[in-house]
XYZ file of C-alpha atoms in Angstrom:
387
model
C 11.431 -2.650 31.538
C 7.872 -3.395 32.800
C 7.604 -6.558 34.903
C 5.218 -8.377 37.177
C 1.988 -6.674 38.242
C 2.927 -3.503 36.350
C 2.998 -5.463 33.103
C -0.537 -6.723 33.746
C -1.604 -3.181 34.545
C -0.176 -1.925 31.255
C -2.027 -4.665 29.366
C -5.318 -3.800 31.076
C -5.192 -0.067 30.421
C -3.843 -0.473 26.903
C -6.911 -2.554 26.010
C -9.261 -0.094 27.694
C -7.755 2.966 26.014
C -7.746 1.335 22.587
C -11.406 0.402 23.011
C -12.334 3.940 24.082
C -10.393 5.650 21.292
C -11.469 3.348 18.481
C -12.592 5.444 15.540
C -11.164 8.745 16.835
C -8.993 10.755 14.468
C -6.797 13.333 16.244
C -4.767 15.789 14.174
C -1.588 13.703 14.202
C 0.702 11.337 16.157
C 1.628 13.993 18.727
C -2.020 14.808 19.428
C -2.882 11.109 19.707
C -0.048 10.469 22.154
C -1.184 13.421 24.279
C -4.781 12.240 24.242
C -3.822 8.710 25.300
C -1.514 9.949 28.053
C -4.232 12.161 29.538
C -6.821 9.378 29.361
C -4.551 6.816 31.045
C -3.897 9.234 33.920
C -7.637 9.892 34.259
C -8.423 6.167 34.364
C -5.727 5.462 36.933
C -7.037 8.282 39.165
C -10.646 7.129 38.717
C -9.718 3.551 39.628
C -7.619 4.814 42.544
C -4.643 2.692 41.500
C -1.876 3.149 44.069
C 1.408 3.753 42.294
C 4.576 5.543 43.253
C 5.578 8.573 41.102
C 8.194 6.559 39.231
C 5.810 3.639 38.670
C 3.039 5.953 37.477
C 5.216 7.511 34.784
C 6.477 4.070 33.783
C 2.958 2.695 33.329
C 1.710 5.770 31.437
C 4.700 5.744 29.083
C 4.362 1.997 28.476
C 0.645 2.272 27.631
C 1.299 5.168 25.242
C 4.207 3.360 23.562
C 2.219 0.151 23.221
C -0.762 1.989 21.768
C 0.801 4.377 19.241
C 4.539 3.780 19.429
C 6.816 0.802 19.032
C 6.399 -0.607 22.516
C 9.648 -1.730 24.161
C 11.695 -0.504 21.177
C 10.866 3.174 21.666
C 13.529 3.683 24.341
C 16.196 2.085 22.138
C 15.219 4.175 19.117
C 15.421 7.310 21.263
C 18.990 6.456 22.310
C 21.342 8.489 20.057
C 24.088 5.878 20.464
C 21.925 3.133 18.915
C 22.214 2.783 15.132
C 20.194 -0.398 14.596
C 17.543 -2.346 16.512
C 16.761 -6.014 15.854
C 14.089 -8.310 17.271
C 14.526 -12.032 16.677
C 11.143 -12.964 18.023
C 9.573 -11.451 21.154
C 12.273 -12.470 23.639
C 15.494 -11.608 21.782
C 16.087 -7.893 21.185
C 19.458 -6.530 20.094
C 20.852 -3.032 19.532
C 23.913 -1.888 17.619
C 26.191 0.674 19.223
C 29.543 1.645 17.717
C 29.147 -1.138 15.165
C 28.622 -3.892 17.753
C 25.397 -5.785 18.471
C 24.518 -6.339 22.121
C 21.602 -8.144 23.767
C 19.071 -5.809 25.386
C 16.948 -6.435 28.455
C 13.699 -5.227 26.853
C 11.215 -7.838 25.689
C 7.871 -8.065 23.941
C 5.142 -9.698 26.001
C 4.573 -12.397 23.402
C 4.594 -13.026 19.671
C 1.317 -11.164 19.167
C 2.769 -8.068 20.834
C 5.617 -8.056 18.308
C 3.136 -8.655 15.468
C 1.100 -5.649 16.632
C 4.176 -3.409 16.449
C 5.102 -4.732 12.995
C 1.546 -4.192 11.742
C 1.583 -0.638 13.099
C 4.847 0.185 11.304
C 3.965 -1.437 8.002
C 0.388 -0.176 7.988
C 1.460 3.437 8.567
C 3.645 3.172 5.447
C 0.699 1.976 3.350
C 2.026 -1.558 3.084
C 0.843 -4.909 4.286
C 2.464 -7.912 5.889
C 0.640 -11.161 6.647
C 0.887 -14.885 5.979
C 0.115 -14.325 2.289
C 2.783 -11.609 1.997
C 5.176 -12.363 4.880
C 8.002 -9.947 3.991
C 7.855 -6.151 3.962
C 10.110 -3.106 3.772
C 8.924 0.174 5.236
C 10.157 3.486 6.539
C 9.438 5.198 9.832
C 8.426 8.882 9.792
C 11.999 9.875 10.728
C 13.416 7.990 7.729
C 14.604 4.872 9.569
C 14.483 1.764 7.374
C 12.431 -1.227 8.514
C 12.371 -4.842 7.386
C 9.922 -7.403 8.751
C 9.581 -11.139 8.101
C 6.756 -13.253 9.461
C 6.195 -17.001 9.814
C 6.209 -19.342 7.981
C 9.317 -17.751 6.419
C 10.626 -16.757 9.840
C 10.820 -20.163 11.501
C 11.177 -19.060 15.137
C 8.773 -16.116 15.196
C 8.492 -12.648 13.627
C 11.746 -10.872 12.741
C 12.078 -7.091 12.798
C 15.092 -4.973 11.826
C 15.194 -1.177 12.095
C 18.176 0.757 10.750
C 17.964 4.193 12.319
C 18.140 7.272 10.162
C 21.064 9.309 11.392
C 20.199 12.898 12.252
C 23.894 13.763 12.166
C 25.314 14.407 8.722
C 28.964 13.412 8.539
C 31.058 15.657 6.304
C 34.316 14.603 4.693
C 36.313 16.634 7.280
C 34.422 14.789 10.026
C 35.261 11.445 8.422
C 38.918 12.488 8.308
C 38.819 13.572 11.954
C 37.316 10.230 13.003
C 39.987 8.255 11.158
C 37.537 6.838 8.613
C 39.191 8.617 5.689
C 42.787 9.506 4.888
C 43.315 13.270 4.532
C 45.266 12.957 1.286
C 42.580 10.762 -0.243
C 39.910 13.190 0.978
C 41.535 15.947 -1.058
C 41.615 13.751 -4.142
C 37.955 12.828 -3.719
C 37.060 16.514 -3.468
C 38.891 17.133 -6.741
C 37.164 14.122 -8.313
C 33.682 15.436 -7.457
C 34.503 18.977 -8.490
C 36.097 17.610 -11.675
C 32.739 15.945 -12.435
C 33.960 12.360 -12.392
C 31.284 9.673 -12.238
C 31.749 7.928 -8.893
C 30.484 4.626 -7.511
C 30.693 3.994 -3.756
C 30.897 0.261 -3.059
C 30.786 -1.769 0.139
C 28.878 -4.308 2.151
C 25.785 -3.905 4.307
C 26.186 -1.313 7.048
C 29.598 -0.082 5.896
C 28.482 3.537 5.500
C 28.001 3.772 1.732
C 25.131 6.251 1.966
C 26.983 8.321 4.565
C 29.988 8.652 2.275
C 27.811 9.328 -0.758
C 26.123 12.177 1.086
C 29.484 13.581 2.168
C 30.936 13.443 -1.350
C 27.846 15.029 -2.911
C 28.420 18.054 -0.676
C 31.421 18.943 -2.871
C 29.190 19.583 -5.893
C 28.863 23.157 -7.111
C 25.966 24.944 -5.333
C 24.901 26.340 -8.702
C 24.186 22.896 -10.142
C 20.787 21.239 -10.281
C 21.015 17.853 -8.562
C 18.300 15.210 -8.805
C 18.443 12.447 -6.176
C 16.713 9.091 -6.642
C 16.293 6.715 -3.708
C 14.297 3.694 -2.675
C 13.962 5.310 0.771
C 14.919 8.979 1.039
C 18.063 9.287 3.158
C 20.292 11.754 1.340
C 20.293 15.295 2.679
C 22.221 17.741 0.537
C 22.782 21.360 1.493
C 22.905 22.686 -2.068
C 20.030 25.072 -2.847
C 18.886 23.333 -6.053
C 18.155 19.721 -5.141
C 15.137 17.764 -6.417
C 14.476 14.599 -4.377
C 12.644 11.565 -5.744
C 11.611 8.528 -3.694
C 10.247 5.221 -4.953
C 6.720 4.242 -4.007
C 5.609 0.691 -3.230
C 2.422 -0.840 -4.529
C -0.736 -0.126 -2.550
C -2.605 -2.772 -0.594
C -4.497 -3.466 -3.816
C -1.218 -4.033 -5.680
C -1.400 -0.801 -7.701
C 0.547 2.431 -7.965
C 4.123 1.153 -7.650
C 6.847 3.498 -8.917
C 10.259 1.841 -8.802
C 13.758 3.309 -8.853
C 14.222 2.563 -12.543
C 11.164 4.629 -13.470
C 12.449 7.484 -11.326
C 15.920 7.402 -12.915
C 14.312 7.583 -16.347
C 12.163 10.489 -15.228
C 15.158 12.245 -13.672
C 16.726 12.457 -17.138
C 13.793 14.661 -18.191
C 14.244 17.056 -15.267
C 17.271 18.921 -16.658
C 19.724 17.636 -14.017
C 23.380 18.649 -13.938
C 24.052 15.595 -11.799
C 22.010 12.559 -10.849
C 22.612 10.895 -7.489
C 21.104 7.413 -7.113
C 21.075 6.155 -3.540
C 21.799 2.574 -4.598
C 21.606 0.618 -7.830
C 20.459 -2.931 -7.239
C 18.671 -3.923 -10.444
C 17.964 -2.978 -14.058
C 18.035 0.734 -13.195
C 21.820 0.344 -13.552
C 21.327 0.587 -17.320
C 19.544 3.923 -17.023
C 22.171 5.168 -14.590
C 24.934 4.336 -17.082
C 23.038 6.115 -19.837
C 22.817 9.207 -17.636
C 26.554 9.091 -16.968
C 27.294 8.691 -20.675
C 24.919 11.345 -21.996
C 25.992 14.627 -20.477
C 25.287 14.119 -16.786
C 28.924 13.993 -15.716
C 29.566 13.979 -12.009
C 26.784 11.535 -11.195
C 27.141 9.382 -8.103
C 25.673 6.138 -6.810
C 26.356 3.205 -4.486
C 26.434 -0.524 -5.114
C 26.635 -3.499 -2.773
C 29.980 -5.212 -3.496
C 33.046 -6.634 -1.796
C 35.669 -4.738 -3.821
C 35.963 -2.112 -6.579
C 36.385 -4.742 -9.297
C 33.410 -6.693 -7.970
C 31.377 -3.465 -8.026
C 31.968 -3.098 -11.778
C 31.054 -6.741 -12.381
C 27.851 -6.331 -10.374
C 26.898 -3.277 -12.418
C 27.442 -5.307 -15.593
C 25.186 -8.051 -14.226
C 22.475 -5.584 -13.265
C 22.547 -3.994 -16.718
C 21.987 -7.432 -18.227
C 18.921 -7.751 -15.962
C 17.272 -4.965 -17.974
C 16.287 -7.612 -20.523
C 17.548 -5.893 -23.686
C 19.755 -8.833 -24.714
C 22.806 -6.604 -25.035
C 26.079 -8.402 -25.789
C 28.245 -8.647 -22.693
C 31.099 -6.910 -24.518
C 28.895 -3.881 -25.202
C 27.745 -3.781 -21.588
C 31.321 -3.917 -20.329
C 32.331 -1.153 -22.732
C 29.488 1.062 -21.506
C 30.471 0.505 -17.878
C 34.092 1.381 -18.729
C 32.996 4.587 -20.461
C 30.612 5.647 -17.698
C 32.364 4.891 -14.409
C 35.517 6.855 -13.600
C 36.099 6.053 -9.963
C 35.095 3.395 -7.408
C 35.454 4.237 -3.718
C 35.240 1.167 -1.485
C 34.208 1.284 2.186
C 34.529 -1.485 4.762
C 33.583 -2.191 8.356
C 36.180 -3.754 10.636
C 35.509 -6.453 13.225
C 35.440 -3.773 15.942
C 32.646 -1.977 14.064
C 34.696 0.948 12.760
C 33.943 2.013 9.197
C 36.593 3.361 6.871
C 37.341 4.117 3.246
C 39.587 1.217 2.298
C 40.262 1.894 -1.398
C 39.737 4.403 -4.166
C 40.446 3.074 -7.645
C 40.042 4.855 -10.939
C 39.504 3.219 -14.307
C 42.865 3.667 -16.033
C 41.755 3.586 -19.645
C 45.327 3.386 -20.913
C 45.742 0.070 -19.121
C 42.124 -0.984 -19.389
C 41.817 -1.810 -15.687
C 41.287 -0.313 -12.262
C 44.273 1.321 -10.572
C 44.776 3.004 -7.216
C 43.891 6.669 -7.396
C 46.937 8.929 -7.341
C 47.440 12.502 -8.512
C 48.506 11.453 -12.007
C 45.514 9.176 -12.591
C 43.170 11.777 -11.107
C 44.489 14.440 -13.462
C 44.059 12.178 -16.484
C 40.520 11.166 -15.493
C 39.402 14.754 -14.910
C 41.080 15.873 -18.125
C 39.366 13.155 -20.145
C 35.980 13.968 -18.597
C 36.375 17.689 -19.283
C 37.430 17.007 -22.892
C 34.211 15.176 -23.706
C 31.785 17.144 -25.891
């Protein structure tokens, strides 16, 4: 953390370097960081600023981070144990480790410093955030998801949340080893994916839905063509024939938006064996159901819900949002025909994530039932018997 006179020094050289480099266009972020680092060292030598070796490196790193990076957040984002970083205004920074949020000692200098970092993130993603449009979602180059809210919506100053993109892909065996998934259930889920059941992963925010979805998708046959559709690309499948689609926000002029629903519709024209939708949260649920019901067995998706039964009700609601005035009974019937299995994940108070339930749609009873070997066999048999 930079304090006292060093903080003033960082401010001075950050302003000078930005002024000198205005209008330059190096080849990329790495080149720009190198250029700034060299220039800061040159200026400090020219000005004969007396600093110890540790202080010199601290000042140089802080100027570079403030100029092209994320300022005081860079160190937290570089920490592999940190999974989420939150700034509630300039003086309240939190980090999540092992599912628990803790207060960090780093601070932004002031509200404008935090605004500068938010503008840098959002601008690099081709989006805009200001008083006229005070909320924005963006993605860092490494895939981390960013949400920013500015005043007047954020009453006590700018709010910034960064959910880090995990570089470690958790497999189903790894989830079993960590205690997040029962070994017996893991075997049944493998059979469900290989038996081409349509699967919905449900859970709350930060419960690990995408992690589990990625792990389950790994069971798909390597010979299949899989098309993934995401709002922000996070899925990383090892199969050789994967086509990845990512939604695009509107430009600064309000043009060029391509939403998830449009991508799901397009995916149907790409000859997929399976479609994997990162999360359904709107009218694209209708198109997802149509894919599941029209020969794309084995499709997978996630939905934000508190239980398997709530997940099905939310899908029904989202289908109704498509604006086709479908009778609720028809919508419910389509959901029942499309979805075979709901796998629900939770996060405990201590931060540990686990697969809490797996329920299949028992069509003999017309309701969800806990997945056992008998129900699994009937679901796979019914899916295989479809023309």
